[in-house]
mmCIF file of C-alpha atoms and ligand atoms in Angstrom:
data_model
loop_
_atom_site.group_PDB
_atom_site.id
_atom_site.type_symbol
_atom_site.label_atom_id
_atom_site.label_comp_id
_atom_site.label_asym_id
_atom_site.label_seq_id
_atom_site.Cartn_x
_atom_site.Cartn_y
_atom_site.Cartn_z
ATOM 1 C CA UNK R 1345 73.011 -14.470 -26.094
ATOM 2 C CA UNK R 1346 76.426 -16.077 -26.403
ATOM 3 C CA UNK R 1347 77.131 -18.846 -28.919
ATOM 4 C CA UNK R 1348 75.939 -21.458 -26.434
ATOM 5 C CA UNK R 1349 72.561 -19.807 -26.101
ATOM 6 C CA UNK R 1350 73.183 -18.215 -22.692
ATOM 7 C CA UNK R 1351 72.378 -14.600 -21.993
ATOM 8 C CA UNK R 1352 75.633 -12.782 -21.410
ATOM 9 C CA UNK R 1353 75.106 -9.111 -20.626
ATOM 10 C CA UNK R 1354 76.371 -6.815 -23.414
ATOM 11 C CA UNK R 1355 78.514 -5.018 -20.809
ATOM 12 C CA UNK R 1356 80.317 -8.301 -20.097
ATOM 13 C CA UNK R 1357 80.931 -8.814 -23.820
ATOM 14 C CA UNK R 1358 82.309 -5.274 -23.966
ATOM 15 C CA UNK R 1359 84.683 -5.926 -21.056
ATOM 16 C CA UNK R 1360 85.816 -9.161 -22.729
ATOM 17 C CA UNK R 1361 86.476 -7.321 -26.004
ATOM 18 C CA UNK R 1362 88.419 -4.618 -24.174
ATOM 19 C CA UNK R 1363 90.584 -7.192 -22.394
ATOM 20 C CA UNK R 1364 91.282 -9.014 -25.676
ATOM 21 C CA UNK R 1365 92.187 -5.733 -27.413
ATOM 22 C CA UNK R 1366 94.337 -4.704 -24.409
ATOM 23 C CA UNK R 1367 92.312 -1.562 -23.805
ATOM 24 C CA UNK R 1368 92.025 -3.103 -20.351
ATOM 25 C CA UNK R 1369 95.462 -4.533 -19.621
ATOM 26 C CA UNK R 1370 97.834 -5.537 -16.854
ATOM 27 C CA UNK R 1371 97.140 -8.629 -14.790
ATOM 28 C CA UNK R 1372 95.673 -6.872 -11.730
ATOM 29 C CA UNK R 1373 93.530 -4.512 -13.788
ATOM 30 C CA UNK R 1374 92.195 -7.435 -15.834
ATOM 31 C CA UNK R 1375 91.257 -9.295 -12.620
ATOM 32 C CA UNK R 1376 89.505 -6.213 -11.264
ATOM 33 C CA UNK R 1377 87.569 -5.685 -14.503
ATOM 34 C CA UNK R 1378 86.555 -9.362 -14.661
ATOM 35 C CA UNK R 1379 85.172 -9.300 -11.101
ATOM 36 C CA UNK R 1380 83.282 -6.106 -11.868
ATOM 37 C CA UNK R 1381 81.884 -7.673 -15.045
ATOM 38 C CA UNK R 1382 80.531 -10.670 -13.099
ATOM 39 C CA UNK R 1383 78.824 -8.297 -10.672
ATOM 40 C CA UNK R 1384 77.278 -6.458 -13.627
ATOM 41 C CA UNK R 1385 76.131 -9.767 -15.095
ATOM 42 C CA UNK R 1386 74.483 -10.613 -11.758
ATOM 43 C CA UNK R 1387 72.819 -7.214 -11.477
ATOM 44 C CA UNK R 1388 71.480 -7.238 -15.028
ATOM 45 C CA UNK R 1389 70.461 -10.895 -15.193
ATOM 46 C CA UNK R 1390 66.899 -11.466 -16.312
ATOM 47 C CA UNK R 1391 66.927 -15.102 -15.085
ATOM 48 C CA UNK R 1392 63.762 -16.094 -13.312
ATOM 49 C CA UNK R 1393 65.148 -19.325 -11.853
ATOM 50 C CA UNK R 1394 68.298 -20.026 -9.819
ATOM 51 C CA UNK R 1395 69.601 -22.611 -12.305
ATOM 52 C CA UNK R 1396 69.246 -20.155 -15.200
ATOM 53 C CA UNK R 1397 71.031 -17.475 -13.152
ATOM 54 C CA UNK R 1398 73.948 -19.804 -12.365
ATOM 55 C CA UNK R 1399 74.249 -20.806 -16.022
ATOM 56 C CA UNK R 1400 74.374 -17.167 -17.068
ATOM 57 C CA UNK R 1401 77.097 -16.414 -14.553
ATOM 58 C CA UNK R 1402 79.169 -19.354 -15.782
ATOM 59 C CA UNK R 1403 78.668 -18.297 -19.395
ATOM 60 C CA UNK R 1404 79.798 -14.766 -18.512
ATOM 61 C CA UNK R 1405 82.860 -16.163 -16.722
ATOM 62 C CA UNK R 1406 83.705 -18.323 -19.729
ATOM 63 C CA UNK R 1407 83.414 -15.350 -22.080
ATOM 64 C CA UNK R 1408 85.847 -13.419 -19.902
ATOM 65 C CA UNK R 1409 88.146 -16.422 -19.379
ATOM 66 C CA UNK R 1410 88.638 -16.941 -23.106
ATOM 67 C CA UNK R 1411 90.035 -13.459 -23.772
ATOM 68 C CA UNK R 1412 93.721 -13.814 -22.858
ATOM 69 C CA UNK R 1413 95.430 -17.008 -21.698
ATOM 70 C CA UNK R 1414 98.563 -16.031 -19.747
ATOM 71 C CA UNK R 1415 97.633 -13.814 -16.778
ATOM 72 C CA UNK R 1416 96.312 -16.231 -14.152
ATOM 73 C CA UNK R 1417 94.795 -13.334 -12.220
ATOM 74 C CA UNK R 1418 91.877 -13.622 -14.647
ATOM 75 C CA UNK R 1419 90.812 -17.239 -13.877
ATOM 76 C CA UNK R 1420 91.748 -16.729 -10.221
ATOM 77 C CA UNK R 1421 89.363 -13.755 -10.049
ATOM 78 C CA UNK R 1422 86.553 -15.600 -11.840
ATOM 79 C CA UNK R 1423 86.998 -18.654 -9.618
ATOM 80 C CA UNK R 1424 86.974 -16.547 -6.461
ATOM 81 C CA UNK R 1425 83.791 -14.667 -7.352
ATOM 82 C CA UNK R 1426 81.929 -17.768 -8.564
ATOM 83 C CA UNK R 1427 82.929 -19.660 -5.420
ATOM 84 C CA UNK R 1428 80.922 -17.101 -3.448
ATOM 85 C CA UNK R 1429 77.693 -17.742 -5.395
ATOM 86 C CA UNK R 1430 75.260 -18.858 -2.733
ATOM 87 C CA UNK R 1431 71.514 -18.788 -2.112
ATOM 88 C CA UNK R 1432 68.156 -20.392 -2.767
ATOM 89 C CA UNK R 1433 66.602 -17.638 -4.840
ATOM 90 C CA UNK R 1434 67.760 -15.476 -7.743
ATOM 91 C CA UNK R 1435 67.785 -12.453 -5.419
ATOM 92 C CA UNK R 1436 70.035 -14.233 -2.931
ATOM 93 C CA UNK R 1437 72.362 -15.496 -5.647
ATOM 94 C CA UNK R 1438 72.579 -12.023 -7.151
ATOM 95 C CA UNK R 1439 73.433 -10.419 -3.807
ATOM 96 C CA UNK R 1440 76.081 -13.055 -3.099
ATOM 97 C CA UNK R 1441 77.879 -12.404 -6.395
ATOM 98 C CA UNK R 1442 77.731 -8.627 -6.049
ATOM 99 C CA UNK R 1443 79.108 -8.812 -2.482
ATOM 100 C CA UNK R 1444 81.807 -11.285 -3.385
ATOM 101 C CA UNK R 1445 82.972 -9.217 -6.379
ATOM 102 C CA UNK R 1446 83.117 -6.125 -4.195
ATOM 103 C CA UNK R 1447 85.128 -7.956 -1.546
ATOM 104 C CA UNK R 1448 87.497 -9.282 -4.208
ATOM 105 C CA UNK R 1449 88.117 -5.826 -5.655
ATOM 106 C CA UNK R 1450 88.679 -4.310 -2.230
ATOM 107 C CA UNK R 1451 91.169 -7.050 -1.307
ATOM 108 C CA UNK R 1452 92.973 -6.598 -4.616
ATOM 109 C CA UNK R 1453 93.456 -2.936 -3.878
ATOM 110 C CA UNK R 1454 94.648 -3.584 -0.336
ATOM 111 C CA UNK R 1455 97.025 -6.325 -1.473
ATOM 112 C CA UNK R 1456 98.630 -3.944 -3.928
ATOM 113 C CA UNK R 1457 99.242 -1.254 -1.381
ATOM 114 C CA UNK R 1458 100.601 -3.739 1.182
ATOM 115 C CA UNK R 1459 102.916 -5.188 -1.439
ATOM 116 C CA UNK R 1460 103.990 -1.665 -2.322
ATOM 117 C CA UNK R 1461 105.272 -0.975 1.162
ATOM 118 C CA UNK R 1462 107.166 -4.287 1.231
ATOM 119 C CA UNK R 1463 108.794 -3.484 -2.111
ATOM 120 C CA UNK R 1464 109.632 0.066 -1.025
ATOM 121 C CA UNK R 1465 111.667 -1.323 1.883
ATOM 122 C CA UNK R 1466 114.094 -2.761 -0.680
ATOM 123 C CA UNK R 1467 114.912 0.696 -2.050
ATOM 124 C CA UNK R 1468 117.411 3.223 -0.676
ATOM 125 C CA UNK R 1469 117.988 6.936 -1.252
ATOM 126 C CA UNK R 1470 119.706 7.482 -4.578
ATOM 127 C CA UNK R 1471 118.736 4.103 -6.059
ATOM 128 C CA UNK R 1472 118.211 3.799 -9.786
ATOM 129 C CA UNK R 1473 115.528 1.294 -10.767
ATOM 130 C CA UNK R 1474 115.203 -0.263 -14.214
ATOM 131 C CA UNK R 1475 111.652 -1.244 -15.227
ATOM 132 C CA UNK R 1476 110.153 -3.318 -18.021
ATOM 133 C CA UNK R 1477 106.621 -2.929 -19.411
ATOM 134 C CA UNK R 1478 103.953 -1.408 -17.156
ATOM 135 C CA UNK R 1479 103.044 -3.150 -13.952
ATOM 136 C CA UNK R 1480 100.787 -1.580 -11.350
ATOM 137 C CA UNK R 1481 102.291 -3.921 -8.739
ATOM 138 C CA UNK R 1482 105.825 -2.762 -9.561
ATOM 139 C CA UNK R 1483 104.697 0.856 -9.597
ATOM 140 C CA UNK R 1484 103.041 0.421 -6.191
ATOM 141 C CA UNK R 1485 106.537 -0.256 -4.782
ATOM 142 C CA UNK R 1486 107.913 2.891 -6.387
ATOM 143 C CA UNK R 1487 104.928 4.967 -5.265
ATOM 144 C CA UNK R 1488 105.364 3.778 -1.669
ATOM 145 C CA UNK R 1489 109.079 4.640 -1.843
ATOM 146 C CA UNK R 1490 108.275 8.139 -3.113
ATOM 147 C CA UNK R 1491 105.701 8.554 -0.336
ATOM 148 C CA UNK R 1492 108.353 7.480 2.197
ATOM 149 C CA UNK R 1493 110.528 10.302 0.858
ATOM 150 C CA UNK R 1494 113.078 7.948 -0.747
ATOM 151 C CA UNK R 1495 114.866 9.639 -3.653
ATOM 152 C CA UNK R 1496 114.806 7.280 -6.616
ATOM 153 C CA UNK R 1497 115.386 7.490 -10.334
ATOM 154 C CA UNK R 1498 114.073 5.212 -13.062
ATOM 155 C CA UNK R 1499 115.414 3.804 -16.288
ATOM 156 C CA UNK R 1500 112.345 2.728 -18.211
ATOM 157 C CA UNK R 1501 112.578 0.226 -21.065
ATOM 158 C CA UNK R 1502 110.099 1.226 -23.752
ATOM 159 C CA UNK R 1503 108.971 -2.410 -24.190
ATOM 160 C CA UNK R 1504 108.220 -3.274 -27.782
ATOM 161 C CA UNK R 1505 105.888 -3.932 -29.459
ATOM 162 C CA UNK R 1506 103.197 -1.999 -27.565
ATOM 163 C CA UNK R 1507 105.443 0.472 -25.723
ATOM 164 C CA UNK R 1508 103.817 0.044 -22.318
ATOM 165 C CA UNK R 1509 107.017 1.545 -20.890
ATOM 166 C CA UNK R 1510 105.552 4.907 -21.885
ATOM 167 C CA UNK R 1511 102.686 4.371 -19.424
ATOM 168 C CA UNK R 1512 105.250 3.632 -16.701
ATOM 169 C CA UNK R 1513 107.239 6.738 -17.630
ATOM 170 C CA UNK R 1514 104.123 8.926 -17.509
ATOM 171 C CA UNK R 1515 103.097 7.607 -14.103
ATOM 172 C CA UNK R 1516 106.565 8.055 -12.630
ATOM 173 C CA UNK R 1517 106.841 11.598 -13.928
ATOM 174 C CA UNK R 1518 103.492 12.369 -12.293
ATOM 175 C CA UNK R 1519 105.103 11.345 -8.995
ATOM 176 C CA UNK R 1520 108.132 13.520 -9.738
ATOM 177 C CA UNK R 1521 110.570 10.637 -10.343
ATOM 178 C CA UNK R 1522 113.349 11.458 -12.857
ATOM 179 C CA UNK R 1523 112.931 9.060 -15.795
ATOM 180 C CA UNK R 1524 115.226 7.999 -18.617
ATOM 181 C CA UNK R 1525 113.470 6.049 -21.380
ATOM 182 C CA UNK R 1526 115.647 3.609 -23.322
ATOM 183 C CA UNK R 1527 115.052 1.202 -26.196
ATOM 184 C CA UNK R 1528 114.922 -2.426 -25.094
ATOM 185 C CA UNK R 1529 118.243 -3.200 -26.763
ATOM 186 C CA UNK R 1530 120.025 -0.637 -24.543
ATOM 187 C CA UNK R 1531 119.268 -2.499 -21.314
ATOM 188 C CA UNK R 1532 122.732 -4.063 -20.844
ATOM 189 C CA UNK R 1533 124.484 -0.747 -21.300
ATOM 190 C CA UNK R 1534 122.230 1.007 -18.787
ATOM 191 C CA UNK R 1535 122.365 -1.781 -16.206
ATOM 192 C CA UNK R 1536 125.742 -0.320 -15.228
ATOM 193 C CA UNK R 1537 123.783 2.613 -13.777
ATOM 194 C CA UNK R 1538 121.002 0.558 -12.181
ATOM 195 C CA UNK R 1539 120.755 -0.650 -8.576
ATOM 196 C CA UNK R 1540 117.615 -2.731 -9.120
ATOM 197 C CA UNK R 1541 115.552 -4.310 -11.837
ATOM 198 C CA UNK R 1542 111.897 -4.200 -10.838
ATOM 199 C CA UNK R 1543 109.202 -5.937 -12.890
ATOM 200 C CA UNK R 1544 105.687 -7.305 -12.439
ATOM 201 C CA UNK R 1545 104.287 -10.720 -13.311
ATOM 202 C CA UNK R 1546 101.348 -12.144 -15.189
ATOM 203 C CA UNK R 1547 101.752 -15.583 -13.632
ATOM 204 C CA UNK R 1548 104.132 -17.263 -11.224
ATOM 205 C CA UNK R 1549 104.640 -21.012 -11.504
ATOM 206 C CA UNK R 1550 105.050 -23.427 -8.616
ATOM 207 C CA UNK R 1551 108.820 -23.707 -9.201
ATOM 208 C CA UNK R 1552 109.163 -19.920 -8.864
ATOM 209 C CA UNK R 1553 109.431 -19.210 -12.594
ATOM 210 C CA UNK R 1554 108.081 -15.790 -13.474
ATOM 211 C CA UNK R 1555 105.941 -15.335 -16.559
ATOM 212 C CA UNK R 1556 105.999 -11.694 -17.559
ATOM 213 C CA UNK R 1557 106.121 -9.430 -20.599
ATOM 214 C CA UNK R 1558 108.379 -10.671 -23.373
ATOM 215 C CA UNK R 1559 111.927 -9.479 -22.734
ATOM 216 C CA UNK R 1560 111.831 -9.970 -18.969
ATOM 217 C CA UNK R 1561 113.913 -13.152 -19.063
ATOM 218 C CA UNK R 1562 116.651 -11.575 -21.186
ATOM 219 C CA UNK R 1563 116.725 -8.581 -18.864
ATOM 220 C CA UNK R 1564 116.994 -10.855 -15.814
ATOM 221 C CA UNK R 1565 119.900 -12.798 -17.322
ATOM 222 C CA UNK R 1566 121.724 -9.544 -18.122
ATOM 223 C CA UNK R 1567 121.015 -8.203 -14.642
ATOM 224 C CA UNK R 1568 122.519 -11.331 -13.093
ATOM 225 C CA UNK R 1569 125.610 -10.897 -15.265
ATOM 226 C CA UNK R 1570 125.886 -7.286 -14.095
ATOM 227 C CA UNK R 1571 125.152 -8.154 -10.449
ATOM 228 C CA UNK R 1572 121.934 -6.132 -10.324
ATOM 229 C CA UNK R 1573 119.217 -7.719 -8.151
ATOM 230 C CA UNK R 1574 115.893 -8.560 -9.809
ATOM 231 C CA UNK R 1575 112.699 -7.958 -7.844
ATOM 232 C CA UNK R 1576 109.334 -9.235 -9.041
ATOM 233 C CA UNK R 1577 106.316 -7.423 -7.603
ATOM 234 C CA UNK R 1578 103.315 -9.730 -7.717
ATOM 235 C CA UNK R 1579 100.193 -10.020 -5.607
ATOM 236 C CA UNK R 1580 99.292 -13.596 -4.775
ATOM 237 C CA UNK R 1581 96.496 -13.443 -7.362
ATOM 238 C CA UNK R 1582 99.383 -13.975 -9.840
ATOM 239 C CA UNK R 1583 100.226 -17.403 -8.394
ATOM 240 C CA UNK R 1584 99.254 -20.074 -10.909
ATOM 241 C CA UNK R 1585 97.748 -22.967 -8.934
ATOM 242 C CA UNK R 1586 97.511 -25.344 -11.943
ATOM 243 C CA UNK R 1587 101.305 -25.464 -12.098
ATOM 244 C CA UNK R 1588 101.307 -27.385 -8.797
ATOM 245 C CA UNK R 1589 99.858 -30.321 -10.713
ATOM 246 C CA UNK R 1590 102.236 -30.237 -13.658
ATOM 247 C CA UNK R 1591 100.387 -27.870 -15.983
ATOM 248 C CA UNK R 1592 102.372 -25.262 -17.857
ATOM 249 C CA UNK R 1593 101.402 -21.639 -18.451
ATOM 250 C CA UNK R 1594 100.186 -20.878 -21.934
ATOM 251 C CA UNK R 1595 102.091 -18.039 -23.566
ATOM 252 C CA UNK R 1596 99.815 -15.742 -25.524
ATOM 253 C CA UNK R 1597 100.741 -15.178 -29.154
ATOM 254 C CA UNK R 1598 99.334 -11.920 -30.392
ATOM 255 C CA UNK R 1599 98.690 -10.592 -33.889
ATOM 256 C CA UNK R 1600 101.910 -10.281 -35.908
ATOM 257 C CA UNK R 1601 100.786 -6.829 -37.073
ATOM 258 C CA UNK R 1602 101.711 -5.499 -33.615
ATOM 259 C CA UNK R 1603 105.314 -6.256 -34.609
ATOM 260 C CA UNK R 1604 105.152 -5.583 -38.323
ATOM 261 C CA UNK R 1605 102.233 -3.477 -39.517
ATOM 262 C CA UNK R 1606 101.066 -3.400 -43.110
ATOM 263 C CA UNK R 1607 103.124 -0.345 -44.001
ATOM 264 C CA UNK R 1608 106.348 -1.799 -42.567
ATOM 265 C CA UNK R 1609 105.660 -5.089 -44.272
ATOM 266 C CA UNK R 1610 105.090 -3.361 -47.621
ATOM 267 C CA UNK R 1611 108.355 -1.440 -47.180
ATOM 268 C CA UNK R 1612 110.261 -4.700 -46.643
ATOM 269 C CA UNK R 1613 108.630 -6.604 -49.477
ATOM 270 C CA UNK R 1614 108.718 -3.600 -51.810
ATOM 271 C CA UNK R 1615 104.955 -3.582 -52.033
ATOM 272 C CA UNK R 1616 104.705 -7.115 -53.360
ATOM 273 C CA UNK R 1617 101.539 -8.359 -51.781
ATOM 274 C CA UNK R 1618 102.131 -12.064 -52.021
ATOM 275 C CA UNK R 1619 100.326 -14.437 -49.695
ATOM 276 C CA UNK R 1620 103.527 -16.435 -49.393
ATOM 277 C CA UNK R 1621 106.270 -13.831 -49.540
ATOM 278 C CA UNK R 1622 108.508 -15.683 -47.095
ATOM 279 C CA UNK R 1623 108.168 -12.939 -44.499
ATOM 280 C CA UNK R 1624 106.599 -13.682 -41.155
ATOM 281 C CA UNK R 1625 106.656 -11.933 -37.822
ATOM 282 C CA UNK R 1626 106.117 -13.646 -34.495
ATOM 283 C CA UNK R 1627 104.645 -11.986 -31.458
ATOM 284 C CA UNK R 1628 104.759 -13.986 -28.213
ATOM 285 C CA UNK R 1629 103.550 -11.570 -25.536
ATOM 286 C CA UNK R 1630 105.335 -13.172 -22.565
ATOM 287 C CA UNK R 1631 108.373 -15.207 -21.601
ATOM 288 C CA UNK R 1632 109.493 -17.329 -18.671
ATOM 289 C CA UNK R 1633 112.248 -16.226 -16.302
ATOM 290 C CA UNK R 1634 113.696 -19.178 -14.373
ATOM 291 C CA UNK R 1635 113.794 -18.709 -10.590
ATOM 292 C CA UNK R 1636 117.609 -18.632 -10.473
ATOM 293 C CA UNK R 1637 117.562 -15.174 -12.074
ATOM 294 C CA UNK R 1638 115.098 -13.718 -9.579
ATOM 295 C CA UNK R 1639 116.213 -12.404 -6.187
ATOM 296 C CA UNK R 1640 112.847 -11.820 -4.556
ATOM 297 C CA UNK R 1641 109.141 -12.053 -5.235
ATOM 298 C CA UNK R 1642 107.383 -9.293 -3.340
ATOM 299 C CA UNK R 1643 103.775 -10.041 -2.368
ATOM 300 C CA UNK R 1644 101.219 -8.683 0.090
ATOM 301 C CA UNK R 1645 102.405 -11.437 2.453
ATOM 302 C CA UNK R 1646 106.003 -10.262 2.403
ATOM 303 C CA UNK R 1647 108.932 -11.099 0.148
ATOM 304 C CA UNK R 1648 109.909 -14.635 -0.851
ATOM 305 C CA UNK R 1649 112.837 -16.270 -2.590
ATOM 306 C CA UNK R 1650 111.197 -17.651 -5.773
ATOM 307 C CA UNK R 1651 111.958 -21.278 -4.893
ATOM 308 C CA UNK R 1652 109.795 -21.051 -1.756
ATOM 309 C CA UNK R 1653 106.718 -19.572 -3.391
ATOM 310 C CA UNK R 1654 105.076 -22.983 -3.742
ATOM 311 C CA UNK R 1655 104.523 -23.063 0.018
ATOM 312 C CA UNK R 1656 102.464 -19.901 -0.152
ATOM 313 C CA UNK R 1657 100.668 -21.195 -3.239
ATOM 314 C CA UNK R 1658 99.629 -24.395 -1.486
ATOM 315 C CA UNK R 1659 98.499 -22.466 1.578
ATOM 316 C CA UNK R 1660 96.330 -20.062 -0.434
ATOM 317 C CA UNK R 1661 94.942 -22.321 -3.146
ATOM 318 C CA UNK R 1662 95.068 -25.871 -1.761
ATOM 319 C CA UNK R 1663 96.115 -28.719 -4.034
ATOM 320 C CA UNK R 1664 93.362 -28.692 -6.631
ATOM 321 C CA UNK R 1665 91.608 -26.044 -8.645
ATOM 322 C CA UNK R 1666 88.591 -26.391 -10.876
ATOM 323 C CA UNK R 1667 87.098 -24.462 -13.752
ATOM 324 C CA UNK R 1668 83.574 -23.644 -12.585
ATOM 325 C CA UNK R 1669 82.717 -21.984 -15.927
ATOM 326 C CA UNK R 1670 83.050 -25.437 -17.550
ATOM 327 C CA UNK R 1671 80.615 -27.063 -15.097
ATOM 328 C CA UNK R 1672 77.150 -27.820 -16.373
ATOM 329 C CA UNK R 1673 75.500 -29.042 -13.170
ATOM 330 C CA UNK R 1674 74.092 -26.656 -10.635
ATOM 331 C CA UNK R 1675 75.633 -26.527 -7.205
ATOM 332 C CA UNK R 1676 72.738 -24.772 -5.456
HETATM 333 P P1 LIG J 3152 100.138 -5.618 -13.035
HETATM 334 C C1 LIG J 3152 101.333 -6.888 -18.133
HETATM 335 O O1 LIG J 3152 100.905 -7.619 -19.242
HETATM 336 C C2 LIG J 3152 102.834 -6.853 -17.976
HETATM 337 O O2 LIG J 3152 103.459 -8.055 -18.360
HETATM 338 C C3 LIG J 3152 102.949 -6.569 -16.504
HETATM 339 O O3 LIG J 3152 104.230 -6.840 -15.973
HETATM 340 C C4 LIG J 3152 101.882 -7.513 -15.970
HETATM 341 O O4 LIG J 3152 100.802 -7.414 -16.909
HETATM 342 C C5 LIG J 3152 101.417 -7.282 -14.577
HETATM 343 O O5 LIG J 3152 100.720 -6.066 -14.453
HETATM 344 P P2 LIG J 3152 99.993 -6.960 -20.407
HETATM 345 O O6 LIG J 3152 98.556 -7.034 -19.928
HETATM 346 O O7 LIG J 3152 99.139 -6.626 -12.608
HETATM 347 O O8 LIG J 3152 100.469 -5.551 -20.661
HETATM 348 O O9 LIG J 3152 101.287 -5.556 -12.074
HETATM 349 O O10 LIG J 3152 100.210 -7.838 -21.620
HETATM 350 O O11 LIG J 3152 99.520 -4.256 -13.310
#
């Protein structure tokens, strides 16, 4: 039971906890896990009436929705799967959710590989690509380039505080790509050697702004100064439809201990464990890169200048979006 008295399957709670703790991370992976969790909820539901089943599904979606606020792939995935809930009986409703989740996950996979081949077309033999954080969409471009036989090298920013750059480095080495890992502060120096900056996105706003791991905007500004093009690899599940109606994207603030753990804090304060020692750390997980610093957004529908992305957004999402997990009535 969740705190509103609805039965949420323990496996859904586990997925939600893993997303919140970033054991499941990365916008596409989160979307995939959320769709899978809804299918599990449907399969394990003990509801004996259609209305009870629908309420359980909405409660599960809400539990998942409330884990992390910035990657729009999460609500987009939940919305998509719930929109497919259809039937007169619990058995029909269950089958509709399971099928829809499967379709969503298949499409997600396909979109990433399509996007990868579009992104790979931007790369030439001998190119050096600078990356930030770990994005499966960005890596799909590099994987497709490697598969095409394009010789590339990577400069991988480690990406404080959680060092997701190490995941990128590991993946690239598996594919045989020469990798140089640098600290985030070294980016400007190493941009002299880079031909591209390639990053992912957690959300893309209607004006073409890119919301991605903290540090992306600074990197993009430096890249512009150095004349290095910035490519954002993002499936359309990263498009944030609410921004078409004036909403902004919430930037997640994570625990300050990711920046300054207890040991580091004690070293700074000389062990004085005061509640108000005048020392705070802040940990915004994402930042906003204005469209003027982005050269292209690469999607499964091709590449777009950021300022034109709203056209695609309108086409794919329409003008309005709702939050079905907040609905109390039954749609039948
Ligand atoms: P894919 C990550 O956020 C990074 O910001 C990365 O660029 C983005 O998700 C997209 O990842 P976090 O979950 O969907 O590490 O391209 O905070 O895998």
